[in-house]
Amino acid sequence: MSTIKSPRLPTYFISHGGGPWPWMKAEMGDTYARLEAALADMPRQIGRKPRAILMVSAHWERPRFTVQANPHPSMVYDYGGFPAHTYQVRYDAPGDPALAQRVQALIEAAGLPAGIDAERGYDHGMFSPMKAIYPDADVPVIQLSLRQGLDPAEHLALGRALAPLRDEDVLIVASGLSYHNLRAFGSQAAAPSRAFDDWLGQTLAQGDQAARAQGLIGWESAPAARIAHPREEHLIPLMVAVGAAEHEAAHRVYYENGFMGGLTVSSYRFGDAPGTQ
């Protein structure tokens, strides 16, 4: 009996928002309403529930690429100054140690350094957006660290190494933000965030995929680059999503002009999605 193969999954670069925002609606009102709607729409776009998610979070860096292999990850409350109840929130998705081994093997086969962490829990770069994407926590999730040094070319290569997972029903989600400067929010960030976001959109829209990659590698020369990203850990996950869908078009799936009093921010899907056709 022949088996009908599901279409390969797209990849995503998403904003994960600030801290534990899904659990703070009483305090924050509709601040995150548009982001939440965009995240909640991802299951419709991909058209089916994936067997697992590989999440690359801006909030985990290691000397080598490190894969989370905890079968029942705990919570890492990697934020400060939030209400007491947000240090008790839970997102109890299962891990997937077998998938972690598969991810490590793919990375090492590409000549990149990779390790396993059997203790690591979920940080808010994972559990905050996942609360909106799959609120029932019923899809296994493993996290993959960035590599210290934050070399964009190396993280593009990481994405290329991970691309086979898309044909194995694993959704690759890169979690960061297109603008991340905690010292320049509000109206003072309006112009630089818009300038950088415009550049990012133009770069990702290029039909020449080699030129797109080179533009991302040279991101520091973009308008307002170091205002938008004084440190680039929230941008570098994008490289993984692009690398894993290197020859596929970018589709902006979230855009907000005026977020948090002035920011222009965007999220992207790379590749086609059955639910959008």
PDB file of C-alpha atoms in Angstrom:
ATOM      1  CA  MET A   1       0.000   0.000   0.000  1.00  0.00           C
ATOM      2  CA  SER A   2       1.434   3.373  -0.974  1.00  0.00           C
ATOM      3  CA  THR A   3       1.583   6.180   1.538  1.00  0.00           C
ATOM      4  CA  ILE A   4       0.636   9.723   0.581  1.00  0.00           C
ATOM      5  CA  LYS A   5       3.402  12.013   1.748  1.00  0.00           C
ATOM      6  CA  SER A   6       2.366  15.231   3.457  1.00  0.00           C
ATOM      7  CA  PRO A   7       3.684  18.481   1.972  1.00  0.00           C
ATOM      8  CA  ARG A   8       6.881  19.682   3.584  1.00  0.00           C
ATOM      9  CA  LEU A   9       6.349  22.116   6.385  1.00  0.00           C
ATOM     10  CA  PRO A  10       7.370  25.782   6.137  1.00  0.00           C
ATOM     11  CA  THR A  11       9.651  27.461   8.671  1.00  0.00           C
ATOM     12  CA  TYR A  12       8.898  30.516  10.795  1.00  0.00           C
ATOM     13  CA  PHE A  13      10.664  33.460  12.373  1.00  0.00           C
ATOM     14  CA  ILE A  14       8.340  34.834  15.037  1.00  0.00           C
ATOM     15  CA  SER A  15       8.233  37.441  17.756  1.00  0.00           C
ATOM     16  CA  HIS A  16       7.893  35.805  21.159  1.00  0.00           C
ATOM     17  CA  GLY A  17       6.823  39.026  22.868  1.00  0.00           C
ATOM     18  CA  GLY A  18       7.902  40.324  26.257  1.00  0.00           C
ATOM     19  CA  GLY A  19       8.237  37.893  29.140  1.00  0.00           C
ATOM     20  CA  PRO A  20       5.138  35.884  30.104  1.00  0.00           C
ATOM     21  CA  TRP A  21       2.671  38.113  28.252  1.00  0.00           C
ATOM     22  CA  PRO A  22      -0.017  35.454  27.546  1.00  0.00           C
ATOM     23  CA  TRP A  23      -0.572  35.152  31.294  1.00  0.00           C
ATOM     24  CA  MET A  24      -0.788  38.946  31.813  1.00  0.00           C
ATOM     25  CA  LYS A  25      -3.856  39.991  29.851  1.00  0.00           C
ATOM     26  CA  ALA A  26      -5.410  41.586  32.930  1.00  0.00           C
ATOM     27  CA  GLU A  27      -2.334  43.781  33.295  1.00  0.00           C
ATOM     28  CA  MET A  28      -1.597  44.422  29.597  1.00  0.00           C
ATOM     29  CA  GLY A  29      -5.008  44.543  27.948  1.00  0.00           C
ATOM     30  CA  ASP A  30      -4.835  44.216  24.158  1.00  0.00           C
ATOM     31  CA  THR A  31      -1.137  45.120  23.828  1.00  0.00           C
ATOM     32  CA  TYR A  32      -0.364  41.737  22.303  1.00  0.00           C
ATOM     33  CA  ALA A  33      -3.667  41.138  20.528  1.00  0.00           C
ATOM     34  CA  ARG A  34      -2.247  41.323  16.996  1.00  0.00           C
ATOM     35  CA  LEU A  35       0.755  39.168  17.796  1.00  0.00           C
ATOM     36  CA  GLU A  36      -1.445  36.616  19.534  1.00  0.00           C
ATOM     37  CA  ALA A  37      -3.757  36.452  16.529  1.00  0.00           C
ATOM     38  CA  ALA A  38      -0.815  35.933  14.168  1.00  0.00           C
ATOM     39  CA  LEU A  39       0.644  33.149  16.309  1.00  0.00           C
ATOM     40  CA  ALA A  40      -2.740  31.494  16.741  1.00  0.00           C
ATOM     41  CA  ASP A  41      -3.136  31.439  12.943  1.00  0.00           C
ATOM     42  CA  MET A  42      -0.049  29.296  12.359  1.00  0.00           C
ATOM     43  CA  PRO A  43      -1.874  25.934  12.748  1.00  0.00           C
ATOM     44  CA  ARG A  44      -4.362  27.006  10.079  1.00  0.00           C
ATOM     45  CA  GLN A  45      -1.543  27.987   7.748  1.00  0.00           C
ATOM     46  CA  ILE A  46       0.321  24.697   7.971  1.00  0.00           C
ATOM     47  CA  GLY A  47      -2.909  22.754   7.613  1.00  0.00           C
ATOM     48  CA  ARG A  48      -2.136  19.945  10.040  1.00  0.00           C
ATOM     49  CA  LYS A  49      -0.659  19.332  13.436  1.00  0.00           C
ATOM     50  CA  PRO A  50       3.073  18.538  13.117  1.00  0.00           C
ATOM     51  CA  ARG A  51       4.488  15.551  14.958  1.00  0.00           C
ATOM     52  CA  ALA A  52       6.901  17.863  16.797  1.00  0.00           C
ATOM     53  CA  ILE A  53       8.336  21.381  16.884  1.00  0.00           C
ATOM     54  CA  LEU A  54      11.990  22.371  16.929  1.00  0.00           C
ATOM     55  CA  MET A  55      12.214  25.768  18.606  1.00  0.00           C
ATOM     56  CA  VAL A  56      15.321  27.954  18.289  1.00  0.00           C
ATOM     57  CA  SER A  57      15.005  30.557  21.039  1.00  0.00           C
ATOM     58  CA  ALA A  58      16.917  33.808  21.430  1.00  0.00           C
ATOM     59  CA  HIS A  59      17.148  33.002  25.128  1.00  0.00           C
ATOM     60  CA  TRP A  60      19.532  30.050  24.984  1.00  0.00           C
ATOM     61  CA  GLU A  61      23.171  30.286  23.917  1.00  0.00           C
ATOM     62  CA  ARG A  62      25.850  27.628  24.345  1.00  0.00           C
ATOM     63  CA  PRO A  63      29.486  27.194  23.205  1.00  0.00           C
ATOM     64  CA  ARG A  64      28.225  24.616  20.702  1.00  0.00           C
ATOM     65  CA  PHE A  65      24.770  24.017  19.283  1.00  0.00           C
ATOM     66  CA  THR A  66      22.953  22.160  22.033  1.00  0.00           C
ATOM     67  CA  VAL A  67      19.726  20.204  21.754  1.00  0.00           C
ATOM     68  CA  GLN A  68      17.253  19.835  24.591  1.00  0.00           C
ATOM     69  CA  ALA A  69      16.640  16.135  25.299  1.00  0.00           C
ATOM     70  CA  ASN A  70      14.602  16.344  28.492  1.00  0.00           C
ATOM     71  CA  PRO A  71      11.480  14.150  28.055  1.00  0.00           C
ATOM     72  CA  HIS A  72       9.521  16.336  30.508  1.00  0.00           C
ATOM     73  CA  PRO A  73      11.046  19.835  30.414  1.00  0.00           C
ATOM     74  CA  SER A  74      10.609  22.091  33.419  1.00  0.00           C
ATOM     75  CA  MET A  75      10.028  25.837  33.184  1.00  0.00           C
ATOM     76  CA  VAL A  76      12.845  28.386  33.030  1.00  0.00           C
ATOM     77  CA  TYR A  77      11.490  31.704  34.283  1.00  0.00           C
ATOM     78  CA  ASP A  78      14.155  33.772  32.552  1.00  0.00           C
ATOM     79  CA  TYR A  79      12.612  37.179  33.186  1.00  0.00           C
ATOM     80  CA  GLY A  80      12.402  39.630  36.042  1.00  0.00           C
ATOM     81  CA  GLY A  81      10.060  42.243  37.472  1.00  0.00           C
ATOM     82  CA  PHE A  82       6.804  40.549  36.497  1.00  0.00           C
ATOM     83  CA  PRO A  83       3.845  39.718  38.768  1.00  0.00           C
ATOM     84  CA  ALA A  84       4.327  36.838  41.201  1.00  0.00           C
ATOM     85  CA  HIS A  85       1.801  34.612  39.445  1.00  0.00           C
ATOM     86  CA  THR A  86       3.912  34.584  36.259  1.00  0.00           C
ATOM     87  CA  TYR A  87       6.586  32.560  38.081  1.00  0.00           C
ATOM     88  CA  GLN A  88       4.090  29.751  38.503  1.00  0.00           C
ATOM     89  CA  VAL A  89       2.836  29.444  34.924  1.00  0.00           C
ATOM     90  CA  ARG A  90       3.096  26.093  33.192  1.00  0.00           C
ATOM     91  CA  TYR A  91       3.366  24.957  29.599  1.00  0.00           C
ATOM     92  CA  ASP A  92       3.674  21.216  29.911  1.00  0.00           C
ATOM     93  CA  ALA A  93       4.396  20.090  26.370  1.00  0.00           C
ATOM     94  CA  PRO A  94       6.307  16.815  26.196  1.00  0.00           C
ATOM     95  CA  GLY A  95       9.887  16.693  25.007  1.00  0.00           C
ATOM     96  CA  ASP A  96      11.202  14.265  22.392  1.00  0.00           C
ATOM     97  CA  PRO A  97      14.625  12.738  23.203  1.00  0.00           C
ATOM     98  CA  ALA A  98      14.654  10.674  19.995  1.00  0.00           C
ATOM     99  CA  LEU A  99      14.155  13.797  17.908  1.00  0.00           C
ATOM    100  CA  ALA A 100      16.921  15.488  19.895  1.00  0.00           C
ATOM    101  CA  GLN A 101      19.301  12.712  18.838  1.00  0.00           C
ATOM    102  CA  ARG A 102      18.196  13.134  15.224  1.00  0.00           C
ATOM    103  CA  VAL A 103      18.820  16.893  15.372  1.00  0.00           C
ATOM    104  CA  GLN A 104      22.267  16.380  16.886  1.00  0.00           C
ATOM    105  CA  ALA A 105      23.146  13.896  14.133  1.00  0.00           C
ATOM    106  CA  LEU A 106      22.058  16.288  11.377  1.00  0.00           C
ATOM    107  CA  ILE A 107      24.112  19.121  12.844  1.00  0.00           C
ATOM    108  CA  GLU A 108      27.221  16.986  13.264  1.00  0.00           C
ATOM    109  CA  ALA A 109      26.851  15.580   9.735  1.00  0.00           C
ATOM    110  CA  ALA A 110      27.116  19.167   8.489  1.00  0.00           C
ATOM    111  CA  GLY A 111      30.438  19.576  10.281  1.00  0.00           C
ATOM    112  CA  LEU A 112      29.048  21.789  13.034  1.00  0.00           C
ATOM    113  CA  PRO A 113      29.587  21.212  16.763  1.00  0.00           C
ATOM    114  CA  ALA A 114      26.567  19.810  18.579  1.00  0.00           C
ATOM    115  CA  GLY A 115      25.708  18.484  22.005  1.00  0.00           C
ATOM    116  CA  ILE A 116      22.787  17.255  24.091  1.00  0.00           C
ATOM    117  CA  ASP A 117      21.363  18.723  27.299  1.00  0.00           C
ATOM    118  CA  ALA A 118      19.112  16.251  29.102  1.00  0.00           C
ATOM    119  CA  GLU A 119      18.193  18.707  31.884  1.00  0.00           C
ATOM    120  CA  ARG A 120      17.323  21.949  30.107  1.00  0.00           C
ATOM    121  CA  GLY A 121      13.771  23.305  30.566  1.00  0.00           C
ATOM    122  CA  TYR A 122      11.624  25.568  28.412  1.00  0.00           C
ATOM    123  CA  ASP A 123      12.432  29.297  28.421  1.00  0.00           C
ATOM    124  CA  HIS A 124       9.947  32.050  27.665  1.00  0.00           C
ATOM    125  CA  GLY A 125      11.171  32.327  24.081  1.00  0.00           C
ATOM    126  CA  MET A 126       9.435  28.974  23.718  1.00  0.00           C
ATOM    127  CA  PHE A 127       6.539  28.857  26.136  1.00  0.00           C
ATOM    128  CA  SER A 128       5.126  32.359  25.617  1.00  0.00           C
ATOM    129  CA  PRO A 129       4.513  32.038  21.855  1.00  0.00           C
ATOM    130  CA  MET A 130       3.613  28.362  22.141  1.00  0.00           C
ATOM    131  CA  LYS A 131       0.816  29.274  24.538  1.00  0.00           C
ATOM    132  CA  ALA A 132      -0.768  31.141  21.617  1.00  0.00           C
ATOM    133  CA  ILE A 133       0.156  28.634  18.878  1.00  0.00           C
ATOM    134  CA  TYR A 134      -0.860  25.403  20.615  1.00  0.00           C
ATOM    135  CA  PRO A 135      -2.566  26.407  23.873  1.00  0.00           C
ATOM    136  CA  ASP A 136      -3.219  22.800  24.880  1.00  0.00           C
ATOM    137  CA  ALA A 137       0.522  21.979  24.892  1.00  0.00           C
ATOM    138  CA  ASP A 138      -0.276  18.826  22.934  1.00  0.00           C
ATOM    139  CA  VAL A 139       2.617  18.919  20.439  1.00  0.00           C
ATOM    140  CA  PRO A 140       6.092  17.731  21.528  1.00  0.00           C
ATOM    141  CA  VAL A 141       8.659  20.547  21.516  1.00  0.00           C
ATOM    142  CA  ILE A 142      12.433  20.481  21.758  1.00  0.00           C
ATOM    143  CA  GLN A 143      14.626  23.550  21.931  1.00  0.00           C
ATOM    144  CA  LEU A 144      17.912  24.124  20.142  1.00  0.00           C
ATOM    145  CA  SER A 145      20.402  26.697  21.362  1.00  0.00           C
ATOM    146  CA  LEU A 146      22.151  29.400  19.442  1.00  0.00           C
ATOM    147  CA  ARG A 147      25.928  29.126  19.363  1.00  0.00           C
ATOM    148  CA  GLN A 148      27.916  31.701  21.263  1.00  0.00           C
ATOM    149  CA  GLY A 149      29.548  34.196  18.928  1.00  0.00           C
ATOM    150  CA  LEU A 150      26.242  34.551  17.053  1.00  0.00           C
ATOM    151  CA  ASP A 151      27.839  34.176  13.624  1.00  0.00           C
ATOM    152  CA  PRO A 152      25.041  34.713  11.064  1.00  0.00           C
ATOM    153  CA  ALA A 153      26.697  32.540   8.394  1.00  0.00           C
ATOM    154  CA  GLU A 154      27.081  29.681  10.842  1.00  0.00           C
ATOM    155  CA  HIS A 155      23.420  29.888  11.820  1.00  0.00           C
ATOM    156  CA  LEU A 156      22.384  29.906   8.164  1.00  0.00           C
ATOM    157  CA  ALA A 157      24.461  26.731   7.795  1.00  0.00           C
ATOM    158  CA  LEU A 158      22.686  25.313  10.834  1.00  0.00           C
ATOM    159  CA  GLY A 159      19.362  25.915   9.111  1.00  0.00           C
ATOM    160  CA  ARG A 160      20.562  24.135   5.975  1.00  0.00           C
ATOM    161  CA  ALA A 161      21.569  21.156   8.092  1.00  0.00           C
ATOM    162  CA  LEU A 162      18.123  21.030   9.689  1.00  0.00           C
ATOM    163  CA  ALA A 163      16.147  21.305   6.443  1.00  0.00           C
ATOM    164  CA  PRO A 164      15.445  17.523   6.188  1.00  0.00           C
ATOM    165  CA  LEU A 165      13.292  17.800   9.311  1.00  0.00           C
ATOM    166  CA  ARG A 166      10.701  19.664   7.266  1.00  0.00           C
ATOM    167  CA  ASP A 167      10.018  16.437   5.347  1.00  0.00           C
ATOM    168  CA  GLU A 168       9.816  14.530   8.633  1.00  0.00           C
ATOM    169  CA  ASP A 169       6.801  16.509   9.879  1.00  0.00           C
ATOM    170  CA  VAL A 170       8.860  18.661  12.253  1.00  0.00           C
ATOM    171  CA  LEU A 171       8.026  22.366  12.312  1.00  0.00           C
ATOM    172  CA  ILE A 172      11.072  24.627  12.673  1.00  0.00           C
ATOM    173  CA  VAL A 173      10.254  27.818  14.577  1.00  0.00           C
ATOM    174  CA  ALA A 174      12.858  30.530  15.182  1.00  0.00           C
ATOM    175  CA  SER A 175      11.839  32.709  18.113  1.00  0.00           C
ATOM    176  CA  GLY A 176      13.195  36.237  18.523  1.00  0.00           C
ATOM    177  CA  LEU A 177      12.104  39.687  17.399  1.00  0.00           C
ATOM    178  CA  SER A 178      12.877  41.913  14.430  1.00  0.00           C
ATOM    179  CA  TYR A 179      13.640  44.786  16.829  1.00  0.00           C
ATOM    180  CA  HIS A 180      15.171  44.266  20.273  1.00  0.00           C
ATOM    181  CA  ASN A 181      16.585  47.248  22.116  1.00  0.00           C
ATOM    182  CA  LEU A 182      15.185  47.414  25.635  1.00  0.00           C
ATOM    183  CA  ARG A 183      16.744  50.856  26.149  1.00  0.00           C
ATOM    184  CA  ALA A 184      15.033  52.386  23.128  1.00  0.00           C
ATOM    185  CA  PHE A 185      11.321  51.668  23.128  1.00  0.00           C
ATOM    186  CA  GLY A 186       8.348  53.928  22.491  1.00  0.00           C
ATOM    187  CA  SER A 187       8.406  56.972  20.240  1.00  0.00           C
ATOM    188  CA  GLN A 188      12.213  57.234  20.161  1.00  0.00           C
ATOM    189  CA  ALA A 189      12.299  53.806  18.492  1.00  0.00           C
ATOM    190  CA  ALA A 190       9.774  54.619  15.783  1.00  0.00           C
ATOM    191  CA  ALA A 191      12.208  55.757  13.093  1.00  0.00           C
ATOM    192  CA  PRO A 192      15.023  53.234  13.651  1.00  0.00           C
ATOM    193  CA  SER A 193      12.683  50.266  14.013  1.00  0.00           C
ATOM    194  CA  ARG A 194      10.853  51.241  10.839  1.00  0.00           C
ATOM    195  CA  ALA A 195      14.118  51.722   8.931  1.00  0.00           C
ATOM    196  CA  PHE A 196      15.467  48.354   9.996  1.00  0.00           C
ATOM    197  CA  ASP A 197      12.159  46.587   9.402  1.00  0.00           C
ATOM    198  CA  ASP A 198      11.928  48.054   5.897  1.00  0.00           C
ATOM    199  CA  TRP A 199      15.435  46.813   5.136  1.00  0.00           C
ATOM    200  CA  LEU A 200      14.647  43.378   6.533  1.00  0.00           C
ATOM    201  CA  GLY A 201      11.503  43.042   4.446  1.00  0.00           C
ATOM    202  CA  GLN A 202      13.315  44.097   1.267  1.00  0.00           C
ATOM    203  CA  THR A 203      16.195  41.724   1.972  1.00  0.00           C
ATOM    204  CA  LEU A 204      13.961  38.738   2.646  1.00  0.00           C
ATOM    205  CA  ALA A 205      11.852  39.449  -0.452  1.00  0.00           C
ATOM    206  CA  GLN A 206      14.796  39.086  -2.831  1.00  0.00           C
ATOM    207  CA  GLY A 207      14.334  36.447  -5.490  1.00  0.00           C
ATOM    208  CA  ASP A 208      18.081  35.825  -5.659  1.00  0.00           C
ATOM    209  CA  GLN A 209      18.514  33.516  -2.690  1.00  0.00           C
ATOM    210  CA  ALA A 210      22.308  33.855  -2.611  1.00  0.00           C
ATOM    211  CA  ALA A 211      21.888  37.625  -2.438  1.00  0.00           C
ATOM    212  CA  ARG A 212      19.325  37.209   0.332  1.00  0.00           C
ATOM    213  CA  ALA A 213      21.758  35.143   2.373  1.00  0.00           C
ATOM    214  CA  GLN A 214      24.597  37.602   1.806  1.00  0.00           C
ATOM    215  CA  GLY A 215      22.372  40.476   2.834  1.00  0.00           C
ATOM    216  CA  LEU A 216      21.531  38.724   6.092  1.00  0.00           C
ATOM    217  CA  ILE A 217      25.162  37.875   6.763  1.00  0.00           C
ATOM    218  CA  GLY A 218      25.953  41.578   6.377  1.00  0.00           C
ATOM    219  CA  TRP A 219      22.995  42.719   8.471  1.00  0.00           C
ATOM    220  CA  GLU A 220      25.162  45.110  10.517  1.00  0.00           C
ATOM    221  CA  SER A 221      25.352  47.448   7.517  1.00  0.00           C
ATOM    222  CA  ALA A 222      21.548  47.809   7.427  1.00  0.00           C
ATOM    223  CA  PRO A 223      19.941  51.141   8.371  1.00  0.00           C
ATOM    224  CA  ALA A 224      19.787  51.530  12.162  1.00  0.00           C
ATOM    225  CA  ALA A 225      21.110  47.984  12.585  1.00  0.00           C
ATOM    226  CA  ARG A 226      22.842  48.498  15.919  1.00  0.00           C
ATOM    227  CA  ILE A 227      19.985  50.583  17.255  1.00  0.00           C
ATOM    228  CA  ALA A 228      17.564  47.794  16.384  1.00  0.00           C
ATOM    229  CA  HIS A 229      19.889  45.121  17.742  1.00  0.00           C
ATOM    230  CA  PRO A 230      22.595  46.356  20.143  1.00  0.00           C
ATOM    231  CA  ARG A 231      23.175  42.644  20.652  1.00  0.00           C
ATOM    232  CA  GLU A 232      21.859  40.369  17.923  1.00  0.00           C
ATOM    233  CA  GLU A 233      20.608  37.304  19.825  1.00  0.00           C
ATOM    234  CA  HIS A 234      16.988  38.132  18.923  1.00  0.00           C
ATOM    235  CA  LEU A 235      17.821  38.438  15.216  1.00  0.00           C
ATOM    236  CA  ILE A 236      20.088  35.414  14.765  1.00  0.00           C
ATOM    237  CA  PRO A 237      17.273  32.818  15.041  1.00  0.00           C
ATOM    238  CA  LEU A 238      16.018  34.256  11.749  1.00  0.00           C
ATOM    239  CA  MET A 239      19.113  32.857  10.046  1.00  0.00           C
ATOM    240  CA  VAL A 240      18.111  29.330  11.022  1.00  0.00           C
ATOM    241  CA  ALA A 241      14.607  29.706   9.590  1.00  0.00           C
ATOM    242  CA  VAL A 242      16.000  31.142   6.339  1.00  0.00           C
ATOM    243  CA  GLY A 243      18.732  28.520   6.036  1.00  0.00           C
ATOM    244  CA  ALA A 244      16.233  25.687   6.395  1.00  0.00           C
ATOM    245  CA  ALA A 245      14.087  27.171   3.595  1.00  0.00           C
ATOM    246  CA  GLU A 246      16.885  28.644   1.553  1.00  0.00           C
ATOM    247  CA  HIS A 247      15.234  28.531  -1.853  1.00  0.00           C
ATOM    248  CA  GLU A 248      11.738  29.477  -0.772  1.00  0.00           C
ATOM    249  CA  ALA A 249       9.903  32.759  -0.595  1.00  0.00           C
ATOM    250  CA  ALA A 250       9.361  34.825   2.529  1.00  0.00           C
ATOM    251  CA  HIS A 251       5.801  35.701   3.565  1.00  0.00           C
ATOM    252  CA  ARG A 252       5.213  38.313   6.247  1.00  0.00           C
ATOM    253  CA  VAL A 253       2.688  36.841   8.686  1.00  0.00           C
ATOM    254  CA  TYR A 254       2.721  39.543  11.349  1.00  0.00           C
ATOM    255  CA  TYR A 255       3.289  43.283  11.047  1.00  0.00           C
ATOM    256  CA  GLU A 256       2.702  46.034  13.536  1.00  0.00           C
ATOM    257  CA  ASN A 257       3.539  49.724  13.211  1.00  0.00           C
ATOM    258  CA  GLY A 258       3.208  51.363  16.602  1.00  0.00           C
ATOM    259  CA  PHE A 259       3.756  48.352  18.851  1.00  0.00           C
ATOM    260  CA  MET A 260       4.643  49.324  22.424  1.00  0.00           C
ATOM    261  CA  GLY A 261       4.213  52.993  21.615  1.00  0.00           C
ATOM    262  CA  GLY A 262       6.187  53.211  18.407  1.00  0.00           C
ATOM    263  CA  LEU A 263       7.902  50.005  17.235  1.00  0.00           C
ATOM    264  CA  THR A 264       7.633  48.550  13.767  1.00  0.00           C
ATOM    265  CA  VAL A 265       8.001  44.775  14.001  1.00  0.00           C
ATOM    266  CA  SER A 266       7.435  41.793  11.700  1.00  0.00           C
ATOM    267  CA  SER A 267       7.367  37.990  11.653  1.00  0.00           C
ATOM    268  CA  TYR A 268       7.844  35.754   8.615  1.00  0.00           C
ATOM    269  CA  ARG A 269       7.009  32.365   7.194  1.00  0.00           C
ATOM    270  CA  PHE A 270       9.366  30.771   4.674  1.00  0.00           C
ATOM    271  CA  GLY A 271       7.829  28.391   2.188  1.00  0.00           C
ATOM    272  CA  ASP A 272       4.287  27.624   1.154  1.00  0.00           C
ATOM    273  CA  ALA A 273       1.626  26.499   3.573  1.00  0.00           C
ATOM    274  CA  PRO A 274      -1.375  24.352   2.527  1.00  0.00           C
ATOM    275  CA  GLY A 275      -3.815  26.316   4.649  1.00  0.00           C
ATOM    276  CA  THR A 276      -3.084  29.540   2.755  1.00  0.00           C
ATOM    277  CA  GLN A 277      -3.624  28.174  -0.756  1.00  0.00           C
TER     278      GLN A 277
END
